[in-house]
């Protein structure tokens, strides 16, 4: 079929509360510049989708409504459902925070934390292969160093977004695929100094 770039706004609803500082705080702390970008309360993220590229812009509410506004730029409209599902998974929006908090409150050590931070979610990803690599890398070095290393890998081996998909100061690349990284020679001069382990 013919590709046609589209921009679509969606409200991603969830069961409130949504603890925005912990969820978006984690995504910000572990972001890879070039793939993820955070500015003025908004997270921009590049997504590799079945029929093309996508870039999502996510703006959470105060958490009490459990809403996240999503502006999706897609190369192919057929990717809309997949893009929305991946955003929901990344933000853990299908969780039942009241049920989770109720169970956690039964633990005396956790109960005060649940009262202080209700509605915490488990941050996910739009790309499981990318997350697996980033988690292993993050276990070897500090989160900041992993972010820098991820940026170097992305610049060297990531797939650039088409010019029409790039936003000002937003994502520019997809994180490199596992297949691409597996084929990089150890002595490739573009390969950043990875931890020996």
mmCIF file with all atom_site columns, C-alpha atoms in Angstrom:
data_model
loop_
_atom_site.group_PDB
_atom_site.id
_atom_site.type_symbol
_atom_site.label_atom_id
_atom_site.label_alt_id
_atom_site.label_comp_id
_atom_site.label_asym_id
_atom_site.label_entity_id
_atom_site.label_seq_id
_atom_site.pdbx_PDB_ins_code
_atom_site.Cartn_x
_atom_site.Cartn_y
_atom_site.Cartn_z
_atom_site.occupancy
_atom_site.B_iso_or_equiv
_atom_site.pdbx_formal_charge
_atom_site.auth_seq_id
_atom_site.auth_comp_id
_atom_site.auth_asym_id
_atom_site.auth_atom_id
_atom_site.pdbx_PDB_model_num
ATOM 1   C CA . UNK A 1 1   ? 0.000  0.000  0.000  1.00 0.00 ? 1   UNK A CA 1
ATOM 2   C CA . UNK A 1 2   ? 0.958  3.636  -0.346 1.00 0.00 ? 2   UNK A CA 1
ATOM 3   C CA . UNK A 1 3   ? 2.639  5.216  2.632  1.00 0.00 ? 3   UNK A CA 1
ATOM 4   C CA . UNK A 1 4   ? 1.124  8.426  3.889  1.00 0.00 ? 4   UNK A CA 1
ATOM 5   C CA . UNK A 1 5   ? 2.585  10.306 6.851  1.00 0.00 ? 5   UNK A CA 1
ATOM 6   C CA . UNK A 1 6   ? -0.099 11.096 9.426  1.00 0.00 ? 6   UNK A CA 1
ATOM 7   C CA . UNK A 1 7   ? -0.323 12.997 12.726 1.00 0.00 ? 7   UNK A CA 1
ATOM 8   C CA . UNK A 1 8   ? -2.929 11.816 15.222 1.00 0.00 ? 8   UNK A CA 1
ATOM 9   C CA . UNK A 1 9   ? -3.708 12.941 18.773 1.00 0.00 ? 9   UNK A CA 1
ATOM 10  C CA . UNK A 1 10  ? -4.959 10.403 21.308 1.00 0.00 ? 10  UNK A CA 1
ATOM 11  C CA . UNK A 1 11  ? -5.751 10.502 24.991 1.00 0.00 ? 11  UNK A CA 1
ATOM 12  C CA . UNK A 1 12  ? -4.322 7.426  26.697 1.00 0.00 ? 12  UNK A CA 1
ATOM 13  C CA . UNK A 1 13  ? -6.537 6.722  29.689 1.00 0.00 ? 13  UNK A CA 1
ATOM 14  C CA . UNK A 1 14  ? -5.669 4.581  32.678 1.00 0.00 ? 14  UNK A CA 1
ATOM 15  C CA . UNK A 1 15  ? -7.080 3.787  36.080 1.00 0.00 ? 15  UNK A CA 1
ATOM 16  C CA . UNK A 1 16  ? -6.014 6.613  38.405 1.00 0.00 ? 16  UNK A CA 1
ATOM 17  C CA . UNK A 1 17  ? -3.911 7.413  40.244 1.00 0.00 ? 17  UNK A CA 1
ATOM 18  C CA . UNK A 1 18  ? -0.869 7.553  37.997 1.00 0.00 ? 18  UNK A CA 1
ATOM 19  C CA . UNK A 1 19  ? 2.328  8.458  39.842 1.00 0.00 ? 19  UNK A CA 1
ATOM 20  C CA . UNK A 1 20  ? 3.830  10.646 37.123 1.00 0.00 ? 20  UNK A CA 1
ATOM 21  C CA . UNK A 1 21  ? 7.120  11.599 38.877 1.00 0.00 ? 21  UNK A CA 1
ATOM 22  C CA . UNK A 1 22  ? 8.316  8.012  39.326 1.00 0.00 ? 22  UNK A CA 1
ATOM 23  C CA . UNK A 1 23  ? 7.142  6.757  35.929 1.00 0.00 ? 23  UNK A CA 1
ATOM 24  C CA . UNK A 1 24  ? 8.400  9.630  33.804 1.00 0.00 ? 24  UNK A CA 1
ATOM 25  C CA . UNK A 1 25  ? 11.363 10.150 36.137 1.00 0.00 ? 25  UNK A CA 1
ATOM 26  C CA . UNK A 1 26  ? 12.612 6.661  35.296 1.00 0.00 ? 26  UNK A CA 1
ATOM 27  C CA . UNK A 1 27  ? 12.067 7.162  31.561 1.00 0.00 ? 27  UNK A CA 1
ATOM 28  C CA . UNK A 1 28  ? 13.933 10.483 31.725 1.00 0.00 ? 28  UNK A CA 1
ATOM 29  C CA . UNK A 1 29  ? 16.824 9.090  33.794 1.00 0.00 ? 29  UNK A CA 1
ATOM 30  C CA . UNK A 1 30  ? 17.353 6.164  31.406 1.00 0.00 ? 30  UNK A CA 1
ATOM 31  C CA . UNK A 1 31  ? 16.719 7.952  28.112 1.00 0.00 ? 31  UNK A CA 1
ATOM 32  C CA . UNK A 1 32  ? 19.042 7.637  25.163 1.00 0.00 ? 32  UNK A CA 1
ATOM 33  C CA . UNK A 1 33  ? 19.534 11.012 23.461 1.00 0.00 ? 33  UNK A CA 1
ATOM 34  C CA . UNK A 1 34  ? 18.642 10.704 19.814 1.00 0.00 ? 34  UNK A CA 1
ATOM 35  C CA . UNK A 1 35  ? 15.970 8.079  20.595 1.00 0.00 ? 35  UNK A CA 1
ATOM 36  C CA . UNK A 1 36  ? 14.240 9.749  23.566 1.00 0.00 ? 36  UNK A CA 1
ATOM 37  C CA . UNK A 1 37  ? 13.983 13.451 24.313 1.00 0.00 ? 37  UNK A CA 1
ATOM 38  C CA . UNK A 1 38  ? 12.515 15.196 27.373 1.00 0.00 ? 38  UNK A CA 1
ATOM 39  C CA . UNK A 1 39  ? 11.607 18.865 27.412 1.00 0.00 ? 39  UNK A CA 1
ATOM 40  C CA . UNK A 1 40  ? 9.113  21.015 29.311 1.00 0.00 ? 40  UNK A CA 1
ATOM 41  C CA . UNK A 1 41  ? 7.099  18.133 30.773 1.00 0.00 ? 41  UNK A CA 1
ATOM 42  C CA . UNK A 1 42  ? 6.951  16.268 27.465 1.00 0.00 ? 42  UNK A CA 1
ATOM 43  C CA . UNK A 1 43  ? 8.617  13.013 26.438 1.00 0.00 ? 43  UNK A CA 1
ATOM 44  C CA . UNK A 1 44  ? 9.356  12.425 22.738 1.00 0.00 ? 44  UNK A CA 1
ATOM 45  C CA . UNK A 1 45  ? 10.203 8.883  21.624 1.00 0.00 ? 45  UNK A CA 1
ATOM 46  C CA . UNK A 1 46  ? 11.108 7.280  18.299 1.00 0.00 ? 46  UNK A CA 1
ATOM 47  C CA . UNK A 1 47  ? 9.365  3.989  17.542 1.00 0.00 ? 47  UNK A CA 1
ATOM 48  C CA . UNK A 1 48  ? 10.167 1.302  14.978 1.00 0.00 ? 48  UNK A CA 1
ATOM 49  C CA . UNK A 1 49  ? 6.759  -0.013 13.871 1.00 0.00 ? 49  UNK A CA 1
ATOM 50  C CA . UNK A 1 50  ? 5.669  -2.843 11.539 1.00 0.00 ? 50  UNK A CA 1
ATOM 51  C CA . UNK A 1 51  ? 5.061  -0.585 8.523  1.00 0.00 ? 51  UNK A CA 1
ATOM 52  C CA . UNK A 1 52  ? 7.428  2.323  9.170  1.00 0.00 ? 52  UNK A CA 1
ATOM 53  C CA . UNK A 1 53  ? 8.705  4.783  11.728 1.00 0.00 ? 53  UNK A CA 1
ATOM 54  C CA . UNK A 1 54  ? 6.795  6.666  14.359 1.00 0.00 ? 54  UNK A CA 1
ATOM 55  C CA . UNK A 1 55  ? 7.479  9.423  16.843 1.00 0.00 ? 55  UNK A CA 1
ATOM 56  C CA . UNK A 1 56  ? 5.261  9.869  19.871 1.00 0.00 ? 56  UNK A CA 1
ATOM 57  C CA . UNK A 1 57  ? 5.012  12.941 22.082 1.00 0.00 ? 57  UNK A CA 1
ATOM 58  C CA . UNK A 1 58  ? 3.659  12.129 25.556 1.00 0.00 ? 58  UNK A CA 1
ATOM 59  C CA . UNK A 1 59  ? 2.291  14.684 28.033 1.00 0.00 ? 59  UNK A CA 1
ATOM 60  C CA . UNK A 1 60  ? 0.966  13.323 31.343 1.00 0.00 ? 60  UNK A CA 1
ATOM 61  C CA . UNK A 1 61  ? -1.676 15.062 33.429 1.00 0.00 ? 61  UNK A CA 1
ATOM 62  C CA . UNK A 1 62  ? -1.169 15.612 37.155 1.00 0.00 ? 62  UNK A CA 1
ATOM 63  C CA . UNK A 1 63  ? -1.690 11.883 37.710 1.00 0.00 ? 63  UNK A CA 1
ATOM 64  C CA . UNK A 1 64  ? -5.054 12.230 39.432 1.00 0.00 ? 64  UNK A CA 1
ATOM 65  C CA . UNK A 1 65  ? -6.930 11.706 36.189 1.00 0.00 ? 65  UNK A CA 1
ATOM 66  C CA . UNK A 1 66  ? -4.559 9.011  34.979 1.00 0.00 ? 66  UNK A CA 1
ATOM 67  C CA . UNK A 1 67  ? -4.453 10.545 31.498 1.00 0.00 ? 67  UNK A CA 1
ATOM 68  C CA . UNK A 1 68  ? -1.534 10.928 29.111 1.00 0.00 ? 68  UNK A CA 1
ATOM 69  C CA . UNK A 1 69  ? -1.929 12.954 25.931 1.00 0.00 ? 69  UNK A CA 1
ATOM 70  C CA . UNK A 1 70  ? -0.179 11.313 22.983 1.00 0.00 ? 70  UNK A CA 1
ATOM 71  C CA . UNK A 1 71  ? 0.592  12.991 19.676 1.00 0.00 ? 71  UNK A CA 1
ATOM 72  C CA . UNK A 1 72  ? 1.602  10.326 17.171 1.00 0.00 ? 72  UNK A CA 1
ATOM 73  C CA . UNK A 1 73  ? 3.445  11.003 13.933 1.00 0.00 ? 73  UNK A CA 1
ATOM 74  C CA . UNK A 1 74  ? 3.378  7.881  11.775 1.00 0.00 ? 74  UNK A CA 1
ATOM 75  C CA . UNK A 1 75  ? 4.786  7.061  8.377  1.00 0.00 ? 75  UNK A CA 1
ATOM 76  C CA . UNK A 1 76  ? 1.922  4.616  7.861  1.00 0.00 ? 76  UNK A CA 1
ATOM 77  C CA . UNK A 1 77  ? -1.589 4.814  9.320  1.00 0.00 ? 77  UNK A CA 1
ATOM 78  C CA . UNK A 1 78  ? -1.693 1.019  9.609  1.00 0.00 ? 78  UNK A CA 1
ATOM 79  C CA . UNK A 1 79  ? 0.679  1.373  12.577 1.00 0.00 ? 79  UNK A CA 1
ATOM 80  C CA . UNK A 1 80  ? -1.756 3.398  14.712 1.00 0.00 ? 80  UNK A CA 1
ATOM 81  C CA . UNK A 1 81  ? -3.049 0.504  16.824 1.00 0.00 ? 81  UNK A CA 1
ATOM 82  C CA . UNK A 1 82  ? 0.429  -0.925 17.333 1.00 0.00 ? 82  UNK A CA 1
ATOM 83  C CA . UNK A 1 83  ? 1.841  2.489  18.285 1.00 0.00 ? 83  UNK A CA 1
ATOM 84  C CA . UNK A 1 84  ? -0.912 3.103  20.866 1.00 0.00 ? 84  UNK A CA 1
ATOM 85  C CA . UNK A 1 85  ? -0.449 -0.380 22.361 1.00 0.00 ? 85  UNK A CA 1
ATOM 86  C CA . UNK A 1 86  ? 3.308  0.129  22.647 1.00 0.00 ? 86  UNK A CA 1
ATOM 87  C CA . UNK A 1 87  ? 2.827  3.475  24.392 1.00 0.00 ? 87  UNK A CA 1
ATOM 88  C CA . UNK A 1 88  ? 0.354  1.915  26.822 1.00 0.00 ? 88  UNK A CA 1
ATOM 89  C CA . UNK A 1 89  ? 2.824  -0.906 27.563 1.00 0.00 ? 89  UNK A CA 1
ATOM 90  C CA . UNK A 1 90  ? 5.727  1.542  28.029 1.00 0.00 ? 90  UNK A CA 1
ATOM 91  C CA . UNK A 1 91  ? 3.682  3.540  30.560 1.00 0.00 ? 91  UNK A CA 1
ATOM 92  C CA . UNK A 1 92  ? 2.022  0.481  32.189 1.00 0.00 ? 92  UNK A CA 1
ATOM 93  C CA . UNK A 1 93  ? -1.368 2.112  31.642 1.00 0.00 ? 93  UNK A CA 1
ATOM 94  C CA . UNK A 1 94  ? -3.319 -1.152 31.759 1.00 0.00 ? 94  UNK A CA 1
ATOM 95  C CA . UNK A 1 95  ? -2.320 -1.837 35.369 1.00 0.00 ? 95  UNK A CA 1
ATOM 96  C CA . UNK A 1 96  ? -4.868 -1.654 38.173 1.00 0.00 ? 96  UNK A CA 1
ATOM 97  C CA . UNK A 1 97  ? -3.029 0.620  40.632 1.00 0.00 ? 97  UNK A CA 1
ATOM 98  C CA . UNK A 1 98  ? -5.720 0.380  43.312 1.00 0.00 ? 98  UNK A CA 1
ATOM 99  C CA . UNK A 1 99  ? -5.432 -3.417 43.387 1.00 0.00 ? 99  UNK A CA 1
ATOM 100 C CA . UNK A 1 100 ? -1.629 -3.287 43.350 1.00 0.00 ? 100 UNK A CA 1
ATOM 101 C CA . UNK A 1 101 ? -1.521 -0.678 46.121 1.00 0.00 ? 101 UNK A CA 1
ATOM 102 C CA . UNK A 1 102 ? -4.013 -2.700 48.202 1.00 0.00 ? 102 UNK A CA 1
ATOM 103 C CA . UNK A 1 103 ? -1.710 -5.725 48.127 1.00 0.00 ? 103 UNK A CA 1
ATOM 104 C CA . UNK A 1 104 ? 1.421  -3.679 48.822 1.00 0.00 ? 104 UNK A CA 1
ATOM 105 C CA . UNK A 1 105 ? -0.263 -1.970 51.795 1.00 0.00 ? 105 UNK A CA 1
ATOM 106 C CA . UNK A 1 106 ? -0.411 -5.341 53.583 1.00 0.00 ? 106 UNK A CA 1
ATOM 107 C CA . UNK A 1 107 ? 3.373  -5.227 53.983 1.00 0.00 ? 107 UNK A CA 1
ATOM 108 C CA . UNK A 1 108 ? 4.288  -3.033 56.976 1.00 0.00 ? 108 UNK A CA 1
ATOM 109 C CA . UNK A 1 109 ? 7.510  -1.865 55.310 1.00 0.00 ? 109 UNK A CA 1
ATOM 110 C CA . UNK A 1 110 ? 5.769  -0.906 52.052 1.00 0.00 ? 110 UNK A CA 1
ATOM 111 C CA . UNK A 1 111 ? 2.537  0.558  53.432 1.00 0.00 ? 111 UNK A CA 1
ATOM 112 C CA . UNK A 1 112 ? 3.994  4.022  54.208 1.00 0.00 ? 112 UNK A CA 1
ATOM 113 C CA . UNK A 1 113 ? 5.565  4.208  50.748 1.00 0.00 ? 113 UNK A CA 1
ATOM 114 C CA . UNK A 1 114 ? 2.275  3.285  49.072 1.00 0.00 ? 114 UNK A CA 1
ATOM 115 C CA . UNK A 1 115 ? 0.545  6.068  51.024 1.00 0.00 ? 115 UNK A CA 1
ATOM 116 C CA . UNK A 1 116 ? 3.240  8.541  50.031 1.00 0.00 ? 116 UNK A CA 1
ATOM 117 C CA . UNK A 1 117 ? 3.481  7.439  46.364 1.00 0.00 ? 117 UNK A CA 1
ATOM 118 C CA . UNK A 1 118 ? 0.157  5.923  45.240 1.00 0.00 ? 118 UNK A CA 1
ATOM 119 C CA . UNK A 1 119 ? -0.243 4.686  41.683 1.00 0.00 ? 119 UNK A CA 1
ATOM 120 C CA . UNK A 1 120 ? 3.359  3.761  40.876 1.00 0.00 ? 120 UNK A CA 1
ATOM 121 C CA . UNK A 1 121 ? 3.748  1.855  37.606 1.00 0.00 ? 121 UNK A CA 1
ATOM 122 C CA . UNK A 1 122 ? 6.389  -0.410 36.139 1.00 0.00 ? 122 UNK A CA 1
ATOM 123 C CA . UNK A 1 123 ? 8.026  1.443  33.234 1.00 0.00 ? 123 UNK A CA 1
ATOM 124 C CA . UNK A 1 124 ? 8.162  -0.624 30.080 1.00 0.00 ? 124 UNK A CA 1
ATOM 125 C CA . UNK A 1 125 ? 9.301  -0.086 26.528 1.00 0.00 ? 125 UNK A CA 1
ATOM 126 C CA . UNK A 1 126 ? 8.118  0.283  22.960 1.00 0.00 ? 126 UNK A CA 1
ATOM 127 C CA . UNK A 1 127 ? 10.871 -2.128 21.831 1.00 0.00 ? 127 UNK A CA 1
ATOM 128 C CA . UNK A 1 128 ? 11.711 -5.264 23.897 1.00 0.00 ? 128 UNK A CA 1
ATOM 129 C CA . UNK A 1 129 ? 15.013 -5.963 22.071 1.00 0.00 ? 129 UNK A CA 1
ATOM 130 C CA . UNK A 1 130 ? 16.188 -2.428 22.730 1.00 0.00 ? 130 UNK A CA 1
ATOM 131 C CA . UNK A 1 131 ? 15.200 -2.659 26.396 1.00 0.00 ? 131 UNK A CA 1
ATOM 132 C CA . UNK A 1 132 ? 17.059 -5.956 26.850 1.00 0.00 ? 132 UNK A CA 1
ATOM 133 C CA . UNK A 1 133 ? 20.272 -4.409 25.537 1.00 0.00 ? 133 UNK A CA 1
ATOM 134 C CA . UNK A 1 134 ? 19.828 -1.230 27.565 1.00 0.00 ? 134 UNK A CA 1
ATOM 135 C CA . UNK A 1 135 ? 19.119 -3.158 30.785 1.00 0.00 ? 135 UNK A CA 1
ATOM 136 C CA . UNK A 1 136 ? 22.249 -5.302 30.423 1.00 0.00 ? 136 UNK A CA 1
ATOM 137 C CA . UNK A 1 137 ? 24.314 -2.220 29.614 1.00 0.00 ? 137 UNK A CA 1
ATOM 138 C CA . UNK A 1 138 ? 22.816 -0.353 32.572 1.00 0.00 ? 138 UNK A CA 1
ATOM 139 C CA . UNK A 1 139 ? 23.807 -3.176 34.938 1.00 0.00 ? 139 UNK A CA 1
ATOM 140 C CA . UNK A 1 140 ? 27.448 -2.824 33.938 1.00 0.00 ? 140 UNK A CA 1
ATOM 141 C CA . UNK A 1 141 ? 27.822 0.941  34.304 1.00 0.00 ? 141 UNK A CA 1
ATOM 142 C CA . UNK A 1 142 ? 25.983 3.886  35.839 1.00 0.00 ? 142 UNK A CA 1
ATOM 143 C CA . UNK A 1 143 ? 22.660 5.034  34.313 1.00 0.00 ? 143 UNK A CA 1
ATOM 144 C CA . UNK A 1 144 ? 24.318 8.235  33.086 1.00 0.00 ? 144 UNK A CA 1
ATOM 145 C CA . UNK A 1 145 ? 27.176 6.342  31.459 1.00 0.00 ? 145 UNK A CA 1
ATOM 146 C CA . UNK A 1 146 ? 24.682 3.891  29.915 1.00 0.00 ? 146 UNK A CA 1
ATOM 147 C CA . UNK A 1 147 ? 22.769 6.835  28.474 1.00 0.00 ? 147 UNK A CA 1
ATOM 148 C CA . UNK A 1 148 ? 25.935 8.246  26.900 1.00 0.00 ? 148 UNK A CA 1
ATOM 149 C CA . UNK A 1 149 ? 26.960 4.815  25.603 1.00 0.00 ? 149 UNK A CA 1
ATOM 150 C CA . UNK A 1 150 ? 23.477 4.280  24.179 1.00 0.00 ? 150 UNK A CA 1
ATOM 151 C CA . UNK A 1 151 ? 23.692 7.637  22.422 1.00 0.00 ? 151 UNK A CA 1
ATOM 152 C CA . UNK A 1 152 ? 27.058 6.700  20.868 1.00 0.00 ? 152 UNK A CA 1
ATOM 153 C CA . UNK A 1 153 ? 25.704 3.346  19.701 1.00 0.00 ? 153 UNK A CA 1
ATOM 154 C CA . UNK A 1 154 ? 22.629 5.035  18.244 1.00 0.00 ? 154 UNK A CA 1
ATOM 155 C CA . UNK A 1 155 ? 24.671 7.616  16.354 1.00 0.00 ? 155 UNK A CA 1
ATOM 156 C CA . UNK A 1 156 ? 27.011 4.952  14.980 1.00 0.00 ? 156 UNK A CA 1
ATOM 157 C CA . UNK A 1 157 ? 24.594 2.122  14.186 1.00 0.00 ? 157 UNK A CA 1
ATOM 158 C CA . UNK A 1 158 ? 21.032 3.387  14.601 1.00 0.00 ? 158 UNK A CA 1
ATOM 159 C CA . UNK A 1 159 ? 18.696 3.968  11.685 1.00 0.00 ? 159 UNK A CA 1
ATOM 160 C CA . UNK A 1 160 ? 18.082 7.697  11.115 1.00 0.00 ? 160 UNK A CA 1
ATOM 161 C CA . UNK A 1 161 ? 14.493 8.865  11.041 1.00 0.00 ? 161 UNK A CA 1
ATOM 162 C CA . UNK A 1 162 ? 13.398 10.394 7.780  1.00 0.00 ? 162 UNK A CA 1
ATOM 163 C CA . UNK A 1 163 ? 13.607 14.181 7.745  1.00 0.00 ? 163 UNK A CA 1
ATOM 164 C CA . UNK A 1 164 ? 9.820  14.504 7.825  1.00 0.00 ? 164 UNK A CA 1
ATOM 165 C CA . UNK A 1 165 ? 9.624  12.456 11.033 1.00 0.00 ? 165 UNK A CA 1
ATOM 166 C CA . UNK A 1 166 ? 12.167 14.475 12.990 1.00 0.00 ? 166 UNK A CA 1
ATOM 167 C CA . UNK A 1 167 ? 10.980 17.154 15.390 1.00 0.00 ? 167 UNK A CA 1
ATOM 168 C CA . UNK A 1 168 ? 13.014 20.180 16.444 1.00 0.00 ? 168 UNK A CA 1
ATOM 169 C CA . UNK A 1 169 ? 15.298 18.960 19.252 1.00 0.00 ? 169 UNK A CA 1
ATOM 170 C CA . UNK A 1 170 ? 13.441 15.621 19.209 1.00 0.00 ? 170 UNK A CA 1
ATOM 171 C CA . UNK A 1 171 ? 14.407 12.048 18.329 1.00 0.00 ? 171 UNK A CA 1
ATOM 172 C CA . UNK A 1 172 ? 16.621 11.609 15.288 1.00 0.00 ? 172 UNK A CA 1
ATOM 173 C CA . UNK A 1 173 ? 17.233 7.835  15.188 1.00 0.00 ? 173 UNK A CA 1
ATOM 174 C CA . UNK A 1 174 ? 15.939 4.407  16.064 1.00 0.00 ? 174 UNK A CA 1
ATOM 175 C CA . UNK A 1 175 ? 18.077 2.487  18.540 1.00 0.00 ? 175 UNK A CA 1
ATOM 176 C CA . UNK A 1 176 ? 20.152 -0.103 16.634 1.00 0.00 ? 176 UNK A CA 1
ATOM 177 C CA . UNK A 1 177 ? 18.530 -3.502 16.238 1.00 0.00 ? 177 UNK A CA 1
ATOM 178 C CA . UNK A 1 178 ? 19.966 -6.592 17.929 1.00 0.00 ? 178 UNK A CA 1
ATOM 179 C CA . UNK A 1 179 ? 20.811 -7.961 14.490 1.00 0.00 ? 179 UNK A CA 1
ATOM 180 C CA . UNK A 1 180 ? 22.842 -4.863 13.591 1.00 0.00 ? 180 UNK A CA 1
ATOM 181 C CA . UNK A 1 181 ? 24.692 -4.828 16.931 1.00 0.00 ? 181 UNK A CA 1
ATOM 182 C CA . UNK A 1 182 ? 25.476 -8.562 16.708 1.00 0.00 ? 182 UNK A CA 1
ATOM 183 C CA . UNK A 1 183 ? 27.153 -7.996 13.327 1.00 0.00 ? 183 UNK A CA 1
ATOM 184 C CA . UNK A 1 184 ? 29.440 -5.182 14.515 1.00 0.00 ? 184 UNK A CA 1
ATOM 185 C CA . UNK A 1 185 ? 33.058 -6.315 14.549 1.00 0.00 ? 185 UNK A CA 1
ATOM 186 C CA . UNK A 1 186 ? 34.886 -5.936 17.857 1.00 0.00 ? 186 UNK A CA 1
ATOM 187 C CA . UNK A 1 187 ? 37.494 -3.774 16.155 1.00 0.00 ? 187 UNK A CA 1
ATOM 188 C CA . UNK A 1 188 ? 34.990 -1.494 14.382 1.00 0.00 ? 188 UNK A CA 1
ATOM 189 C CA . UNK A 1 189 ? 36.293 2.041  15.072 1.00 0.00 ? 189 UNK A CA 1
ATOM 190 C CA . UNK A 1 190 ? 32.714 3.281  15.600 1.00 0.00 ? 190 UNK A CA 1
ATOM 191 C CA . UNK A 1 191 ? 32.141 0.773  18.439 1.00 0.00 ? 191 UNK A CA 1
ATOM 192 C CA . UNK A 1 192 ? 32.294 2.765  21.687 1.00 0.00 ? 192 UNK A CA 1
ATOM 193 C CA . UNK A 1 193 ? 34.388 1.350  24.522 1.00 0.00 ? 193 UNK A CA 1
ATOM 194 C CA . UNK A 1 194 ? 31.960 -1.166 25.986 1.00 0.00 ? 194 UNK A CA 1
ATOM 195 C CA . UNK A 1 195 ? 32.507 -2.631 29.460 1.00 0.00 ? 195 UNK A CA 1
ATOM 196 C CA . UNK A 1 196 ? 34.582 -5.821 29.185 1.00 0.00 ? 196 UNK A CA 1
ATOM 197 C CA . UNK A 1 197 ? 31.879 -7.848 30.941 1.00 0.00 ? 197 UNK A CA 1
#
